[in-house]
Amino acid sequence: MAVWFVTGAARGIGHEVAREALRRGHRVAAAGRDLTTVTAAFAGAIGEVLPLELDPSHPEAAVEQAMRRFGRIDVVVHDAARTARAPLRETTDAQARALFDANVVGMLAVTRAVLPVLTAQQTGRIIAVGSAAGFSTPAGSGLYGATMAAVEALCEALRAELDDTGVCTTVVELGRFSMLPAAFDRGPLPPGDPRKAAAAIVDLLDVDDPPLRLQLGADAVARVEAKLERVAQELDQWRPVSLSTGADEYLPGQNGHRPTEGM
């Protein structure tokens, strides 16, 4: 039986993950911005659930409440992201800052608050519910995709930084799901089932070596495959130019460094 700390637990994939964890007998600290909304979302839920109000600028308070109740935290699921769809030329600086604060800074703040718990236990999972838009960003989703790309970069760095602590990090690249705003223009592939996505996320707890990236949804897989193919083709096409920039000999003072005196 594990303890799950789930942000964005009042709705969306976060809510489905919390419910699936409870269904399997785990305990859940369900966090959200509004305590009343979170509490109502789990009314009648079977299992041990602790509704929490989460202030992204002060996540330590919610983490402390979870620790007082459960004594440990085994899995952190970040799902407090907001979506945005608009051409980049129509976005404002204020919109960009607000979206990065919600999707990136908030995720990082919660991670920093819970990391001392996980590293002290020498075990744990950090799962960020992201989007395939963070790997392959379509027109109209540039700002949202940029925040999801930042989440991916943070997860990749965390995976390396926590390599010897027993804590694993995974970013979930979601495609379109029926209960979420579309991250992409609608296409021929149908939206996914959020309950199945939640089950796949909870299954990660039982995997000894979980992936850094997990695509969920047929459209997410298709988009990632298409981009990998484009990147490989572009890399091969421009490889001679890329490799032609190597220095023929060491030149003191390269890259802005001052030559050492006496050389």
Coordinates of C-alpha atoms in Angstrom, one line a residue:
M1 CA 0.0 0.0 0.0
A2 CA 1.5 3.3 -1.1
V3 CA 0.8 6.9 -0.4
W4 CA 0.0 9.1 -3.4
F5 CA 0.2 12.9 -3.4
V6 CA -1.8 14.1 -6.4
T7 CA -2.0 17.7 -7.5
G8 CA -4.9 18.9 -9.6
A9 CA -6.9 16.1 -8.0
A10 CA -10.3 17.7 -8.2
R11 CA -10.8 17.0 -11.9
G12 CA -9.2 15.7 -15.1
I13 CA -6.6 13.0 -15.2
G14 CA -5.4 13.8 -11.7
H15 CA -8.8 13.0 -10.3
E16 CA -8.9 9.7 -12.2
V17 CA -5.4 8.8 -11.0
A18 CA -6.4 9.5 -7.4
R19 CA -9.6 7.4 -7.8
E20 CA -7.7 4.5 -9.4
A21 CA -5.1 4.6 -6.6
L22 CA -7.9 4.4 -4.0
R23 CA -9.6 1.6 -5.9
R24 CA -6.4 -0.4 -5.6
G25 CA -6.2 0.1 -1.9
H26 CA -3.6 2.9 -1.8
R27 CA -3.9 6.0 0.3
V28 CA -4.2 9.4 -1.4
A29 CA -3.4 13.0 -0.4
A30 CA -5.7 14.8 -3.0
A31 CA -4.5 18.4 -3.5
G32 CA -6.1 21.3 -5.3
R33 CA -6.3 25.0 -5.1
D34 CA -9.8 25.0 -3.6
L35 CA -10.3 22.7 -0.6
T36 CA -14.1 22.7 -1.0
T37 CA -13.9 21.6 -4.6
V38 CA -11.4 18.9 -3.8
T39 CA -13.5 17.6 -0.8
A40 CA -16.7 17.5 -3.0
A41 CA -14.8 15.6 -5.7
F42 CA -14.1 12.7 -3.4
A43 CA -17.4 12.7 -1.5
G44 CA -18.4 9.0 -1.2
A45 CA -15.0 7.8 -2.4
I46 CA -14.0 4.4 -1.0
G47 CA -10.6 4.3 0.7
E48 CA -8.4 6.6 2.8
V49 CA -8.2 10.1 1.1
L50 CA -7.0 13.4 2.5
P51 CA -8.3 16.4 0.7
L52 CA -5.8 19.2 0.8
E53 CA -5.7 22.9 -0.2
L54 CA -2.5 23.5 -2.2
D55 CA -1.0 26.9 -2.5
P56 CA 1.6 26.5 -5.3
S57 CA 3.7 29.3 -3.8
H58 CA 3.6 27.5 -0.4
P59 CA 3.3 23.8 -1.1
E60 CA 5.2 22.8 2.0
A61 CA 2.0 23.2 4.1
A62 CA 0.2 20.6 2.1
V63 CA 3.2 18.2 2.2
E64 CA 3.4 18.6 5.9
Q65 CA -0.3 17.8 6.3
A66 CA 0.1 14.7 4.2
M67 CA 3.1 13.6 6.3
R68 CA 1.2 14.1 9.5
R69 CA -1.6 12.0 8.3
F70 CA 0.2 9.2 6.5
G71 CA 3.8 9.4 7.7
R72 CA 5.3 9.0 4.2
I73 CA 4.8 9.9 0.6
D74 CA 5.6 7.3 -2.1
V75 CA 4.3 8.8 -5.3
V76 CA 3.9 12.4 -6.4
V77 CA 1.6 13.1 -9.4
H78 CA 1.7 16.6 -10.9
D79 CA -1.5 17.3 -12.8
A80 CA -2.2 21.0 -12.0
A81 CA -1.5 22.3 -15.5
R82 CA -3.6 24.7 -17.5
T83 CA -4.1 24.7 -21.2
A84 CA -4.0 27.6 -23.7
R85 CA -4.7 27.7 -27.4
A86 CA -3.9 30.8 -29.4
P87 CA -1.4 31.9 -32.0
L88 CA 1.8 33.1 -30.4
R89 CA 1.5 36.5 -32.0
E90 CA -1.8 37.0 -30.1
T91 CA -0.4 36.1 -26.7
T92 CA 0.7 38.7 -24.1
D93 CA 3.6 38.7 -21.7
A94 CA 1.1 38.4 -18.8
Q95 CA -0.5 35.3 -20.3
A96 CA 2.9 33.7 -20.8
R97 CA 4.1 34.4 -17.3
A98 CA 0.8 33.1 -15.8
L99 CA 0.9 29.9 -17.8
F100 CA 4.6 29.2 -16.9
D101 CA 3.9 30.0 -13.3
A102 CA 1.0 27.5 -13.2
N103 CA 2.5 24.7 -15.3
V104 CA 6.3 24.9 -14.7
V105 CA 7.0 26.9 -11.5
G106 CA 4.2 25.3 -9.6
M107 CA 5.4 21.8 -10.6
L108 CA 8.9 22.6 -9.6
A109 CA 7.8 24.1 -6.2
V110 CA 5.8 21.0 -5.3
T111 CA 8.7 18.8 -6.3
R112 CA 11.2 20.7 -4.2
A113 CA 8.8 20.5 -1.2
V114 CA 8.4 16.7 -1.4
L115 CA 12.0 15.8 -2.5
P116 CA 13.4 15.7 1.1
V117 CA 10.8 13.1 2.0
L118 CA 11.5 10.9 -1.0
T119 CA 15.2 11.1 -0.8
A120 CA 15.2 10.4 2.9
Q121 CA 13.1 7.2 2.2
Q122 CA 15.5 6.3 -0.7
T123 CA 12.5 5.4 -2.8
G124 CA 9.7 7.1 -4.6
R125 CA 8.2 8.2 -7.9
I126 CA 7.7 11.6 -9.4
I127 CA 5.1 11.5 -12.3
A128 CA 4.4 14.7 -14.2
V129 CA 1.3 14.6 -16.4
G130 CA 2.4 16.5 -19.4
S131 CA 1.4 16.5 -23.0
A132 CA 2.7 15.3 -26.4
A133 CA 2.5 19.0 -27.3
G134 CA 5.7 19.3 -25.2
F135 CA 7.5 17.0 -27.6
S136 CA 5.8 18.0 -30.9
T137 CA 4.0 21.3 -30.7
P138 CA 1.3 22.1 -33.3
A139 CA 0.4 25.6 -34.5
G140 CA -1.9 27.4 -32.0
S141 CA -0.4 25.6 -29.0
G142 CA 3.0 27.3 -28.8
L143 CA 2.7 28.7 -25.4
Y144 CA 1.1 25.6 -23.9
G145 CA 3.6 23.4 -25.7
A146 CA 6.5 25.5 -24.4
T147 CA 5.4 25.0 -20.8
M148 CA 5.1 21.2 -21.4
A149 CA 8.5 21.1 -23.0
A150 CA 9.9 22.8 -19.9
V151 CA 8.2 20.2 -17.7
E152 CA 9.9 17.5 -19.9
A153 CA 13.3 19.2 -19.5
L154 CA 12.8 19.4 -15.7
C155 CA 11.9 15.7 -15.5
E156 CA 14.9 14.7 -17.6
A157 CA 17.2 16.6 -15.4
L158 CA 15.6 15.3 -12.2
R159 CA 15.9 11.7 -13.5
A160 CA 19.7 12.3 -13.8
E161 CA 20.1 14.2 -10.6
L162 CA 18.2 11.6 -8.6
D163 CA 19.8 8.6 -10.2
D164 CA 21.4 7.3 -7.0
T165 CA 18.6 8.1 -4.6
G166 CA 16.0 5.4 -5.5
V167 CA 13.6 8.1 -6.8
C168 CA 12.5 7.8 -10.4
T169 CA 10.9 10.5 -12.6
T170 CA 8.5 10.0 -15.5
V171 CA 6.7 12.5 -17.7
V172 CA 3.5 11.4 -19.3
E173 CA 3.0 12.7 -22.8
L174 CA -0.8 12.8 -23.1
G175 CA -2.6 12.9 -26.3
R176 CA -6.3 13.9 -26.6
F177 CA -8.6 12.5 -23.9
S178 CA -12.3 12.9 -23.7
M179 CA -12.4 14.9 -20.5
L180 CA -9.5 17.3 -21.4
P181 CA -9.3 20.4 -23.7
A182 CA -7.8 19.2 -27.0
A183 CA -4.1 19.8 -27.1
F184 CA -4.1 19.4 -30.8
D185 CA -6.4 20.0 -33.8
R186 CA -8.9 17.3 -34.1
G187 CA -7.9 14.5 -36.4
P188 CA -8.9 11.0 -37.5
L189 CA -7.9 9.4 -34.2
P190 CA -10.5 9.3 -31.4
P191 CA -9.8 10.7 -28.0
G192 CA -8.5 8.3 -25.3
D193 CA -10.3 7.0 -22.2
P194 CA -9.1 8.9 -19.1
R195 CA -9.8 5.9 -16.9
K196 CA -7.4 3.8 -18.9
A197 CA -4.8 6.5 -18.8
A198 CA -5.1 6.7 -15.0
A199 CA -4.7 2.9 -14.8
A200 CA -1.6 3.1 -16.9
I201 CA -0.1 5.8 -14.7
V202 CA -0.9 3.9 -11.5
D203 CA 0.7 0.8 -13.0
L204 CA 4.0 2.6 -13.1
L205 CA 4.4 2.1 -9.4
D206 CA 4.9 -1.7 -10.1
V207 CA 7.6 -1.2 -12.8
D208 CA 11.1 -1.5 -11.5
D209 CA 12.6 0.7 -14.2
P210 CA 9.8 3.1 -15.3
P211 CA 10.3 5.1 -18.5
L212 CA 11.4 8.7 -18.6
R213 CA 8.7 9.4 -21.1
L214 CA 5.4 7.5 -21.5
Q215 CA 3.1 8.4 -24.4
L216 CA -0.6 7.8 -23.7
G217 CA -3.0 7.9 -26.6
A218 CA -2.8 6.8 -30.2
D219 CA -2.4 10.4 -31.4
A220 CA 0.5 11.0 -28.9
V221 CA 2.3 7.9 -30.2
A222 CA 1.7 9.1 -33.8
R223 CA 3.0 12.6 -33.2
V224 CA 6.1 11.4 -31.4
E225 CA 6.9 8.9 -34.1
A226 CA 6.4 11.6 -36.8
K227 CA 8.7 14.0 -35.1
L228 CA 11.4 11.5 -34.4
E229 CA 11.4 10.6 -38.1
R230 CA 11.6 14.3 -39.1
V231 CA 14.4 15.0 -36.6
A232 CA 16.4 12.0 -37.8
Q233 CA 16.0 13.0 -41.5
E234 CA 17.0 16.6 -40.7
L235 CA 20.0 15.5 -38.7
D236 CA 21.3 13.3 -41.5
Q237 CA 20.7 16.0 -44.1
W238 CA 22.6 18.7 -42.2
R239 CA 25.2 16.4 -40.6
P240 CA 28.1 17.7 -42.9
V241 CA 27.3 21.3 -41.9
S242 CA 27.0 20.4 -38.2
L243 CA 30.3 18.6 -38.2
S244 CA 32.1 21.2 -40.3
T245 CA 32.3 23.7 -37.4
G246 CA 35.0 21.8 -35.4
A247 CA 38.1 23.8 -34.7
D248 CA 41.2 22.9 -36.8
E249 CA 43.4 23.7 -33.9
Y250 CA 43.2 25.0 -30.4
L251 CA 43.1 28.8 -30.4
P252 CA 43.6 30.5 -27.0
G253 CA 40.8 32.9 -26.3
Q254 CA 38.1 30.8 -28.0
N255 CA 34.6 31.0 -26.7
G256 CA 35.3 34.2 -24.8
H257 CA 38.0 32.8 -22.6
R258 CA 41.1 34.9 -22.0
P259 CA 44.4 33.2 -22.8
T260 CA 46.4 32.1 -19.8
E261 CA 49.3 34.4 -19.2
G262 CA 52.6 33.0 -20.5
M263 CA 51.0 30.9 -23.3

